[in-house]
Tab-separated table of C-alpha atoms in Angstrom:
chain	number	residue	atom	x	y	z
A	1	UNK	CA	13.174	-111.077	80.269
A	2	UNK	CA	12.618	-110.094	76.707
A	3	UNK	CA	14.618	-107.108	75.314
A	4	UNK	CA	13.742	-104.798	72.336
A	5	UNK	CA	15.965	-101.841	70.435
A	6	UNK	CA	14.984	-98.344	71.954
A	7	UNK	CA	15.349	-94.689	72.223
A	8	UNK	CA	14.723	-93.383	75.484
A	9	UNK	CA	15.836	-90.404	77.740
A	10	UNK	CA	18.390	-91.854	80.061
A	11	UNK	CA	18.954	-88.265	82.097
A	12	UNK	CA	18.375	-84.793	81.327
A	13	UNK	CA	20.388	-81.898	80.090
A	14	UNK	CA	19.049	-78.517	79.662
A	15	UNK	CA	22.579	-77.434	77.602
A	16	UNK	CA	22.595	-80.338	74.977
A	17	UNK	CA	19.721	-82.416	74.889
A	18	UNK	CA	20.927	-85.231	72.649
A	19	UNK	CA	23.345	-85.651	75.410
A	20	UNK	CA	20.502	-87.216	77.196
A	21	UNK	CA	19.514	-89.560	74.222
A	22	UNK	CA	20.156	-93.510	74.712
A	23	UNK	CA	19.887	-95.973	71.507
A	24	UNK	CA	20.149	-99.639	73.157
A	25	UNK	CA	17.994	-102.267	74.783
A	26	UNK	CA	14.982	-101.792	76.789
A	27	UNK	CA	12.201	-104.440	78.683
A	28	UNK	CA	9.555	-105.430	76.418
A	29	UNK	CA	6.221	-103.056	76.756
A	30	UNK	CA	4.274	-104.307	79.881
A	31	UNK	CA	0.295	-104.325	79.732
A	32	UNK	CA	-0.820	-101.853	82.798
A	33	UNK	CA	-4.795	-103.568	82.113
A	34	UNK	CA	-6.037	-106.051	80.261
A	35	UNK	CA	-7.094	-104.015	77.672
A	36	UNK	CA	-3.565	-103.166	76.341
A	37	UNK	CA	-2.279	-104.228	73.037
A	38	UNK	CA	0.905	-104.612	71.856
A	39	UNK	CA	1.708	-102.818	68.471
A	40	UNK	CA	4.682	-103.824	66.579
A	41	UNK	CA	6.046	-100.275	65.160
A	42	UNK	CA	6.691	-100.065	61.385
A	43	UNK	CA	7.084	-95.997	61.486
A	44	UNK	CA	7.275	-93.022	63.643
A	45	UNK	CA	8.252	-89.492	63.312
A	46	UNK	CA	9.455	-86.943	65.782
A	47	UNK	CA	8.111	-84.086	67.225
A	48	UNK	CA	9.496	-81.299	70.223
A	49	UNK	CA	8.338	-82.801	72.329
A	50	UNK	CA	10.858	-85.618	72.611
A	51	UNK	CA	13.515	-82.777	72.554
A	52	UNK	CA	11.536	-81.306	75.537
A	53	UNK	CA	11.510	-84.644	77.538
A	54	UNK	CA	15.629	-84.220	76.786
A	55	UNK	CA	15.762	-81.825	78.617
A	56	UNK	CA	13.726	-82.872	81.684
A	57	UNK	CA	10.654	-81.123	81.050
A	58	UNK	CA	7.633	-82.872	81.841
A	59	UNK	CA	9.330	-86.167	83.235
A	60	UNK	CA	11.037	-86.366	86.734
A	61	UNK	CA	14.288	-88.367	87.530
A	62	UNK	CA	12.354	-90.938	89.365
A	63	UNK	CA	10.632	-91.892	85.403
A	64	UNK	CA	14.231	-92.719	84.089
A	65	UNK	CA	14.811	-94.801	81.889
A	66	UNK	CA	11.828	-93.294	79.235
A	67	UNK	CA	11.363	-94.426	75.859
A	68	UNK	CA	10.446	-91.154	73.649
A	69	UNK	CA	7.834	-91.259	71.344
A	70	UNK	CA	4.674	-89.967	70.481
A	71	UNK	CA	3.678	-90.849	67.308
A	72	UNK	CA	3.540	-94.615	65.285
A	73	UNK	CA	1.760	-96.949	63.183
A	74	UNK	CA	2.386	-100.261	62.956
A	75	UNK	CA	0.897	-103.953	63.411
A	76	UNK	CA	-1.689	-104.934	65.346
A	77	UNK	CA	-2.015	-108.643	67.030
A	78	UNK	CA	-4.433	-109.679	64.712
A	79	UNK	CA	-2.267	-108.266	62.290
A	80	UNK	CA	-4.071	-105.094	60.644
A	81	UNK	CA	-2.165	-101.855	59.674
A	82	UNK	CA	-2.972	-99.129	62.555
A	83	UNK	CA	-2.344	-95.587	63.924
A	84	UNK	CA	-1.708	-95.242	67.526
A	85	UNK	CA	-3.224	-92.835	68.991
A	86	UNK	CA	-1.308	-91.077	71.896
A	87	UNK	CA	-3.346	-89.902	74.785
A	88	UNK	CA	-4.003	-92.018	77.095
A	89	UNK	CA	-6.138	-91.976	80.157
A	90	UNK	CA	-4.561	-90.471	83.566
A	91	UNK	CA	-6.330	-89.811	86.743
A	92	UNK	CA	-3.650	-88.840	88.224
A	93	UNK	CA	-2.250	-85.642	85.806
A	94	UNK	CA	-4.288	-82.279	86.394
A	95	UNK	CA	-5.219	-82.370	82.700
A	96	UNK	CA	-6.977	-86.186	83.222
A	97	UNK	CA	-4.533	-87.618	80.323
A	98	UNK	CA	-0.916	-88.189	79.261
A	99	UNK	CA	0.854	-88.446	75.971
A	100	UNK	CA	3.106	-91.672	75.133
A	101	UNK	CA	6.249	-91.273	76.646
A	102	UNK	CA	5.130	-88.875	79.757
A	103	UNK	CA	3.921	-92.010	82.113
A	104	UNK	CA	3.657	-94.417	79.719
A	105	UNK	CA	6.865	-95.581	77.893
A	106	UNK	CA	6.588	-94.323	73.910
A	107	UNK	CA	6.571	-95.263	70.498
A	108	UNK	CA	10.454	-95.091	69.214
A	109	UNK	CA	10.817	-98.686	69.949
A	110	UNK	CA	10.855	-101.932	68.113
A	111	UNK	CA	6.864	-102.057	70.221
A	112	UNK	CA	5.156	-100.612	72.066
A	113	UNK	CA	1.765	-100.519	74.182
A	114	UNK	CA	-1.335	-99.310	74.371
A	115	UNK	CA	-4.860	-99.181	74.826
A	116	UNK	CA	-6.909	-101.507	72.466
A	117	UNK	CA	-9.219	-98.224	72.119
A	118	UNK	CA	-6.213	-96.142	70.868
A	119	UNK	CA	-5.731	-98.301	67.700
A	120	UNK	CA	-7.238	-96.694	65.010
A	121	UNK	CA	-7.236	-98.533	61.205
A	122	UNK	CA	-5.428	-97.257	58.224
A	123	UNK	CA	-7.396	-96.175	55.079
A	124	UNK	CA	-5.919	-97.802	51.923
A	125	UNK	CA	-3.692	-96.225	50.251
A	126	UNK	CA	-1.441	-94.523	52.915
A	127	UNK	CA	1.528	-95.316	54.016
A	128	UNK	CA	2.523	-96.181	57.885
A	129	UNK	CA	5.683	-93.738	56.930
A	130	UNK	CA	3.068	-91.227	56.177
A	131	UNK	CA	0.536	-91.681	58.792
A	132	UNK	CA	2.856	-91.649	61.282
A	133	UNK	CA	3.502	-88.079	60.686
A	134	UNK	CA	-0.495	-87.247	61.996
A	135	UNK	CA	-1.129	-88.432	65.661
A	136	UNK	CA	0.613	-85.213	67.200
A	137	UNK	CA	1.724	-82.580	65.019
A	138	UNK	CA	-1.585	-82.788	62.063
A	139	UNK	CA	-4.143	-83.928	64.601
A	140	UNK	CA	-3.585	-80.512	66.742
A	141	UNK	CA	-3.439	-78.708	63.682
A	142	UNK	CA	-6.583	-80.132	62.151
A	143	UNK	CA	-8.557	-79.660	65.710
A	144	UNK	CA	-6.895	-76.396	65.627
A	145	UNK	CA	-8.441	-75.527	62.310
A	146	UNK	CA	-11.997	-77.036	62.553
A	147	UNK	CA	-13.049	-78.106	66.205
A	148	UNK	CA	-11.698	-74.711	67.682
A	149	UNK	CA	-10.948	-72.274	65.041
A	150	UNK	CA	-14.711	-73.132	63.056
A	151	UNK	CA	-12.894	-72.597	60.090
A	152	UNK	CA	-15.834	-73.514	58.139
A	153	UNK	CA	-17.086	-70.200	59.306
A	154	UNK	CA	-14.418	-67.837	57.446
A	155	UNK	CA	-12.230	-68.155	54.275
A	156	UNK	CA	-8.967	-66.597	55.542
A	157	UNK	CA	-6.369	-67.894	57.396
A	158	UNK	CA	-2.991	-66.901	59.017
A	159	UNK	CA	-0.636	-69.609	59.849
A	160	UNK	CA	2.367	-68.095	62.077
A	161	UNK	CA	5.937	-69.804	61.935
A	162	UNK	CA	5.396	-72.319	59.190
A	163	UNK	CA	8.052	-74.565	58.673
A	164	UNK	CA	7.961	-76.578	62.237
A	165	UNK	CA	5.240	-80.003	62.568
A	166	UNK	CA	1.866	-78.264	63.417
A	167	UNK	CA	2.198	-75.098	61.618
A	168	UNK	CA	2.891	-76.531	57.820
A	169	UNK	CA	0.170	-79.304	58.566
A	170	UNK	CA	-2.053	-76.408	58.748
A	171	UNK	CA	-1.477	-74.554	55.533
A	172	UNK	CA	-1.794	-78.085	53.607
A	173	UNK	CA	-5.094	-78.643	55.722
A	174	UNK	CA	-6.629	-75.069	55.287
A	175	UNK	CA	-5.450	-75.198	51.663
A	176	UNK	CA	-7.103	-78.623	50.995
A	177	UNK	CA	-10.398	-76.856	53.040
A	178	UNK	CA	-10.730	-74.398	50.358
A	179	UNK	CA	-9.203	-71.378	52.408
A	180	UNK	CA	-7.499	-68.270	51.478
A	181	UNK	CA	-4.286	-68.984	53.585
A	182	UNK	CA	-1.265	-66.383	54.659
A	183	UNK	CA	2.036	-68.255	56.188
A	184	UNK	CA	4.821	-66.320	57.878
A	185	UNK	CA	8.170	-67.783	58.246
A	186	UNK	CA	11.230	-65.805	59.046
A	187	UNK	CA	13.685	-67.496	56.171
A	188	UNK	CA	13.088	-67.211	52.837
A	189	UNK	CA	13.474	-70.573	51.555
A	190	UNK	CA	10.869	-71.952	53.511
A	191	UNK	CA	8.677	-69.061	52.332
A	192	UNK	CA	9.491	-70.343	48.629
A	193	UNK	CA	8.526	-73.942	49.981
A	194	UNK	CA	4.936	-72.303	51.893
A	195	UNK	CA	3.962	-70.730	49.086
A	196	UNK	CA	4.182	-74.329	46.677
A	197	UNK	CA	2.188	-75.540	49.407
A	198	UNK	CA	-0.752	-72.996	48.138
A	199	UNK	CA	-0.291	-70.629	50.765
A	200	UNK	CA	0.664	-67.037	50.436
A	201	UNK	CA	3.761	-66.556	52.208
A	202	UNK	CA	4.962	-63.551	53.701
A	203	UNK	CA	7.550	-62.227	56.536
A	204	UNK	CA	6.782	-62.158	59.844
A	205	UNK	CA	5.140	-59.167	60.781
A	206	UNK	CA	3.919	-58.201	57.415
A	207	UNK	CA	0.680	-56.733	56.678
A	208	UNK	CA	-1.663	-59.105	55.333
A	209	UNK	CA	-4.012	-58.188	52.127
A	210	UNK	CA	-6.887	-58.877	54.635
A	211	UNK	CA	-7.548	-59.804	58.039
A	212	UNK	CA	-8.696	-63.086	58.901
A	213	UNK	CA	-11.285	-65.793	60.172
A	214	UNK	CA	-8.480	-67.851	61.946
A	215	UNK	CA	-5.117	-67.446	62.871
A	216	UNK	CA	-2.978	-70.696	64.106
A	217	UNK	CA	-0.436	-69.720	66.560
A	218	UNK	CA	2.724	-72.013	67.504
A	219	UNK	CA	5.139	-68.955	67.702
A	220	UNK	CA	4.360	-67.598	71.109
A	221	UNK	CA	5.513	-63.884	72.089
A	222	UNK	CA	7.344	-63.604	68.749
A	223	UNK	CA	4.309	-62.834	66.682
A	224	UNK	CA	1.339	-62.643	68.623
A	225	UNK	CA	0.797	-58.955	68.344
A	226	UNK	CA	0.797	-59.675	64.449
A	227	UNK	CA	-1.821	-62.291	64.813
A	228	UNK	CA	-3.837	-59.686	67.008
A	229	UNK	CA	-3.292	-57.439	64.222
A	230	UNK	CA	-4.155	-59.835	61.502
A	231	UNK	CA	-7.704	-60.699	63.035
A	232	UNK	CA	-10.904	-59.412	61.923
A	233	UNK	CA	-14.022	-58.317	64.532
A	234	UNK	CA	-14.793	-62.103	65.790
A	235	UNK	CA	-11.764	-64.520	64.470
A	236	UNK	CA	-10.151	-67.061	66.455
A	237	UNK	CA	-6.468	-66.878	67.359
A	238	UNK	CA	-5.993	-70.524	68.426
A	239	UNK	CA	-2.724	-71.343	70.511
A	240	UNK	CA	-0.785	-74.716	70.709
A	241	UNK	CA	2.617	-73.699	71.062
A	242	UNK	CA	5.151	-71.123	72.412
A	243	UNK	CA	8.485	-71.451	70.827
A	244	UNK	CA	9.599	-67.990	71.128
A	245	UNK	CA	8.102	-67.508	74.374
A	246	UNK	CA	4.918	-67.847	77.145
A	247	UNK	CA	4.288	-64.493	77.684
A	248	UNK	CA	3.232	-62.433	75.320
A	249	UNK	CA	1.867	-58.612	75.537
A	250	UNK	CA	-1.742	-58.764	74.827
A	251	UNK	CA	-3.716	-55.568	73.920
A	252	UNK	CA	-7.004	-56.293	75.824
A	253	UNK	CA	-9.100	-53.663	74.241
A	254	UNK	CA	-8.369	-55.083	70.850
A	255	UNK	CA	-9.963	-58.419	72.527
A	256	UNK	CA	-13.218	-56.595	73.410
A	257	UNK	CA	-13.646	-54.394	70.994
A	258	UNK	CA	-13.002	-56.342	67.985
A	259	UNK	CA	-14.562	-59.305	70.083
A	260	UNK	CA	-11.800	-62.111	69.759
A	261	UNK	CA	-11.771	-65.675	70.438
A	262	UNK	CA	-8.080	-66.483	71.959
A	263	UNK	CA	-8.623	-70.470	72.506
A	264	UNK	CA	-5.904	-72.684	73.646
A	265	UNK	CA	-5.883	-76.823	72.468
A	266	UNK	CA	-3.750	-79.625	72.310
A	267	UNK	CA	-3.798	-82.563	70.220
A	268	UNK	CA	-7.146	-83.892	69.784
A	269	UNK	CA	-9.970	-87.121	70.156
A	270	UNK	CA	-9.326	-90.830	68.973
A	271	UNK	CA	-12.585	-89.601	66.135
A	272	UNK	CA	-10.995	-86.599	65.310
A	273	UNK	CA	-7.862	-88.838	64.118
A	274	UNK	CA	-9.766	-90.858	62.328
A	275	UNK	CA	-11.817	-88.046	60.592
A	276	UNK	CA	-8.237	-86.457	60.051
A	277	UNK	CA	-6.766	-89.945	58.273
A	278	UNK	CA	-10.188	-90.168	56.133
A	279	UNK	CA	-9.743	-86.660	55.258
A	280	UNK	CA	-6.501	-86.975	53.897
A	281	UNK	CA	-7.247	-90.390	52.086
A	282	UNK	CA	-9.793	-88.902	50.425
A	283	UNK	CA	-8.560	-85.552	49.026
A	284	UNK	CA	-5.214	-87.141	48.157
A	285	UNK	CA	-3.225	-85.789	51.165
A	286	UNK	CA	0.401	-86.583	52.076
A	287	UNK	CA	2.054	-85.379	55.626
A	288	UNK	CA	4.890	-83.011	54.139
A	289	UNK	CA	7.982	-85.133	55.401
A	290	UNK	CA	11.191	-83.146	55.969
A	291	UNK	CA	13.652	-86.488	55.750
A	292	UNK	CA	13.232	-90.087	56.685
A	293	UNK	CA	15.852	-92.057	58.833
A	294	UNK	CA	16.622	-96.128	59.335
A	295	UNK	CA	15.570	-96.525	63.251
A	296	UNK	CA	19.594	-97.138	63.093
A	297	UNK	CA	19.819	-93.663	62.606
A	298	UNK	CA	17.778	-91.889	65.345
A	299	UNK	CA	20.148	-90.201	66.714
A	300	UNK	CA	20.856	-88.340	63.566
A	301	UNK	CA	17.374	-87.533	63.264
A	302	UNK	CA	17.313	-86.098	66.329
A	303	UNK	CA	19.895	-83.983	65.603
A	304	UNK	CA	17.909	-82.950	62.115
A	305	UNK	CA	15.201	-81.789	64.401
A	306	UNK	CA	16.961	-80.086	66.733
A	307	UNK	CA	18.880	-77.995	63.804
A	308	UNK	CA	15.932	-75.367	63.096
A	309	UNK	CA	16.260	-76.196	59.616
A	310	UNK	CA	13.410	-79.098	59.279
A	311	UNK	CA	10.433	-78.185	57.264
A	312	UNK	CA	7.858	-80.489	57.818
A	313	UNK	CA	8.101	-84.133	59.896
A	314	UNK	CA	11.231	-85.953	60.709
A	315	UNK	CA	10.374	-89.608	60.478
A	316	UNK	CA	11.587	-92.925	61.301
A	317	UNK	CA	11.463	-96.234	59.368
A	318	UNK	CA	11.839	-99.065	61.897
A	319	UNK	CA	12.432	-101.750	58.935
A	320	UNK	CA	15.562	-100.231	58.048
């Protein structure tokens, strides 16, 4: 049996994830059809989601050992430069799919495999360091923006808790969309950082010159009363994450009076990636990258991630 380097969730713990972590030798990706490809990883970044599978959430016992991993680019067979994309068909999950590294084994391995269909080509001119910051974290955030929050149809937008993956894609992408864009972050620094990013950055819970069109929320209970606040008659308040919490008070008669749009999403379609990587070829676009480790160094970067302190993506070069 063939053998390949690895990072994968050998058991869980809920106190100290990287407990959990693994570096060491795995089976060579298996093809579940015969319409799987085998990508040879050049890059990958991380996202919470591999902290999350740390801890046990989303995987059972019974799925150990699992390679993490969302997001990569690499080689193809035929030997083109690709993006993977990382959904994957599941009949068998409520939501009809699963990401890389939920059923299927992930991305933060010397290969990995996939769907011929979820292989989508990299523009010249971008890096596989680079575009493997977008399948999870800029994808949401771009559907975020234009699929669900019709951005085209304002010119303000709040961004709540930049700093993390999916919230600093945003401001870049609203910014390079031509919007008026508020940022909140709770440390100053990163405000300093938000607002050379184009945005204007302000503490959470501040009052905003204006309300507006969109707001994207990752924060959860933390600040969604401010992004109810912050939201003119008819905006959007679109919701992909819940750091600081699931269960947030919501005024309803704000919703019906003011008539707002609270939409939920989650990463996005194999065309919106590619519309996302054209987009960001074309207006001169680079992922904001936090740090980049050797794959020899994973489980530093893991600990970068899990330190609060990351602004932007932590990524991994598999060549070093």
């Amino acid at each position: 049996m063939r053998i390949m380097r690895a990072a994968f969730a050998s058991t869980f713990d809920a106190d100290n994830p990287l407990a959990a972590l693994t570096v060491g030798d795995r089976p060579e990706p298996v093809h579940p059809a015969d319409d799987w490809v085998t990508v040879e990883v050049r890059a990958s970044s991380l996202n919470r989601h591999d902290l999350w599978s740390l801890v046990g959430v989303g995987l059972s016992a019974e799925q150990l050992p699992m390679i993490l991993g969302c997001d990569a680019a690499g080689i193809d067979p035929d030997g083109n430069e690709v993006l993977v994309y990382p959904v994957v068909l599941d009949p068998a999950d409520p939501r009809g799919v699963s990401i890389l590294s939920e059923k299927f084994q992930g991305t933060l391995a010397e290969r990995v495999a996939v769907p011929r269909g979820n292989l989508v080509p990299v523009p010249a001119g971008l890096s596989l360091t680079d575009v493997a910051c977008l399948p999870t974290a800029w994808l949401t955030a771009y559907r975020m923006l234009t699929d669900r929050g019709r951005v085209d149809e304002g010119d303000a937008v709040l961004v709540q808790g930049a700093g993390g993956g999916v919230a600093t894609a945003a401001v870049v992408l609203a910014v390079a969309m031509g919007k008026r864009v508020y940022a909140t972050s709770r440390d100053a620094a990163k405000r300093d950082r938000i607002a050379a990013l184009g945005a204007t950055a302000v503490a959470p819970g501040a009052r905003l010159p204006e309300r507006v069109d969109v707001v994207i929320e990752t924060v959860g209970a933390a600040t969604f009363d401010h992004s109810m606040k912050s939201a003119r008659p008819g905006a959007r308040i679109v919701v992909s994450g819940a750091t600081s919490g699931h269960e947030p008070k919501v005024n309803l008669r704000r919703v019906f009076a003011l008539q707002l749009e609270i939409l939920g999403t989650s990463m996005g379609t194999p065309a919106e990636l590619a519309e996302l990587l054209a987009f960001c070829a074309d207006r001169g676009i680079r992922p904001v990258v936090d740090s980049v480790y050797g794959f020899s160094q994973v489980a530093d970067a893991f600990a970068r991630l899990q330190s609060g302190e990351v602004f932007g993506k932590v990524v991994l070069d598999h060549t070093r």
